mmCIF file of N, CA and C in Angstrom:
data_model
loop_
_atom_site.group_PDB
_atom_site.id
_atom_site.type_symbol
_atom_site.label_atom_id
_atom_site.label_comp_id
_atom_site.label_asym_id
_atom_site.label_seq_id
_atom_site.Cartn_x
_atom_site.Cartn_y
_atom_site.Cartn_z
ATOM 1 N N UNK A 1 87.076 383.257 77.490
ATOM 2 C CA UNK A 1 88.384 382.394 78.241
ATOM 3 C C UNK A 1 87.513 382.043 79.509
ATOM 4 N N UNK A 2 88.383 381.119 80.171
ATOM 5 C CA UNK A 2 87.999 380.430 81.381
ATOM 6 C C UNK A 2 87.596 381.643 82.671
ATOM 7 N N UNK A 3 88.387 382.955 82.503
ATOM 8 C CA UNK A 3 87.814 383.751 83.401
ATOM 9 C C UNK A 3 86.662 384.130 83.354
ATOM 10 N N UNK A 4 86.189 384.170 81.992
ATOM 11 C CA UNK A 4 84.898 384.742 81.431
ATOM 12 C C UNK A 4 83.774 384.177 82.253
ATOM 13 N N UNK A 5 84.129 382.779 81.933
ATOM 14 C CA UNK A 5 83.224 381.435 82.204
ATOM 15 C C UNK A 5 82.786 381.555 83.814
ATOM 16 N N UNK A 6 84.008 381.924 84.653
ATOM 17 C CA UNK A 6 83.702 381.987 85.721
ATOM 18 C C UNK A 6 82.928 383.059 86.120
ATOM 19 N N UNK A 7 83.303 384.030 85.623
ATOM 20 C CA UNK A 7 82.727 385.792 86.039
ATOM 21 C C UNK A 7 81.001 385.645 85.719
ATOM 22 N N UNK A 8 80.636 384.763 84.642
ATOM 23 C CA UNK A 8 79.408 384.486 84.227
ATOM 24 C C UNK A 8 78.860 383.942 85.165
ATOM 25 N N UNK A 9 79.595 382.766 85.577
ATOM 26 C CA UNK A 9 78.893 381.660 86.827
ATOM 27 C C UNK A 9 78.473 382.418 87.861
ATOM 28 N N UNK A 10 79.664 383.217 88.522
ATOM 29 C CA UNK A 10 79.222 383.951 89.553
ATOM 30 C C UNK A 10 77.962 385.069 89.833
ATOM 31 N N UNK A 11 78.225 385.554 88.293
ATOM 32 C CA UNK A 11 77.168 386.688 88.232
ATOM 33 C C UNK A 11 75.731 385.766 88.143
ATOM 34 N N UNK A 12 75.462 384.469 87.686
ATOM 35 C CA UNK A 12 74.451 383.696 87.537
ATOM 36 C C UNK A 12 74.181 383.519 89.089
ATOM 37 N N UNK A 13 75.040 383.140 89.769
ATOM 38 C CA UNK A 13 74.844 382.828 91.309
ATOM 39 C C UNK A 13 74.452 383.759 91.927
ATOM 40 N N UNK A 14 74.643 385.077 91.727
ATOM 41 C CA UNK A 14 74.818 386.226 92.296
ATOM 42 C C UNK A 14 73.225 386.424 92.302
ATOM 43 N N UNK A 15 72.369 386.177 90.897
ATOM 44 C CA UNK A 15 70.980 386.604 90.640
ATOM 45 C C UNK A 15 70.195 385.829 91.254
ATOM 46 N N UNK A 16 70.598 384.230 91.226
ATOM 47 C CA UNK A 16 69.918 383.386 92.195
ATOM 48 C C UNK A 16 70.005 383.767 93.618
ATOM 49 N N UNK A 17 71.126 384.066 94.239
ATOM 50 C CA UNK A 17 70.906 384.764 95.635
ATOM 51 C C UNK A 17 70.054 385.875 95.566
ATOM 52 N N UNK A 18 69.758 386.787 94.962
ATOM 53 C CA UNK A 18 69.151 387.733 94.894
ATOM 54 C C UNK A 18 67.674 387.482 95.011
ATOM 55 N N UNK A 19 67.318 386.301 94.012
ATOM 56 C CA UNK A 19 65.839 386.166 94.183
ATOM 57 C C UNK A 19 65.467 385.156 95.219
ATOM 58 N N UNK A 20 66.519 384.672 96.216
ATOM 59 C CA UNK A 20 66.162 384.043 97.213
ATOM 60 C C UNK A 20 65.895 384.780 98.237
ATOM 61 N N UNK A 21 66.601 386.057 98.174
ATOM 62 C CA UNK A 21 66.454 386.932 99.108
ATOM 63 C C UNK A 21 64.985 387.729 99.148
ATOM 64 N N UNK A 22 64.536 387.893 98.049
ATOM 65 C CA UNK A 22 63.042 388.284 97.922
ATOM 66 C C UNK A 22 62.329 387.439 97.808
#
């Protein structure tokens, strides 16, 4: 559903943010 897609997108952005910090 839409919520699942938003959660997946948020998780993707979270991974990108972690890579930027390291």
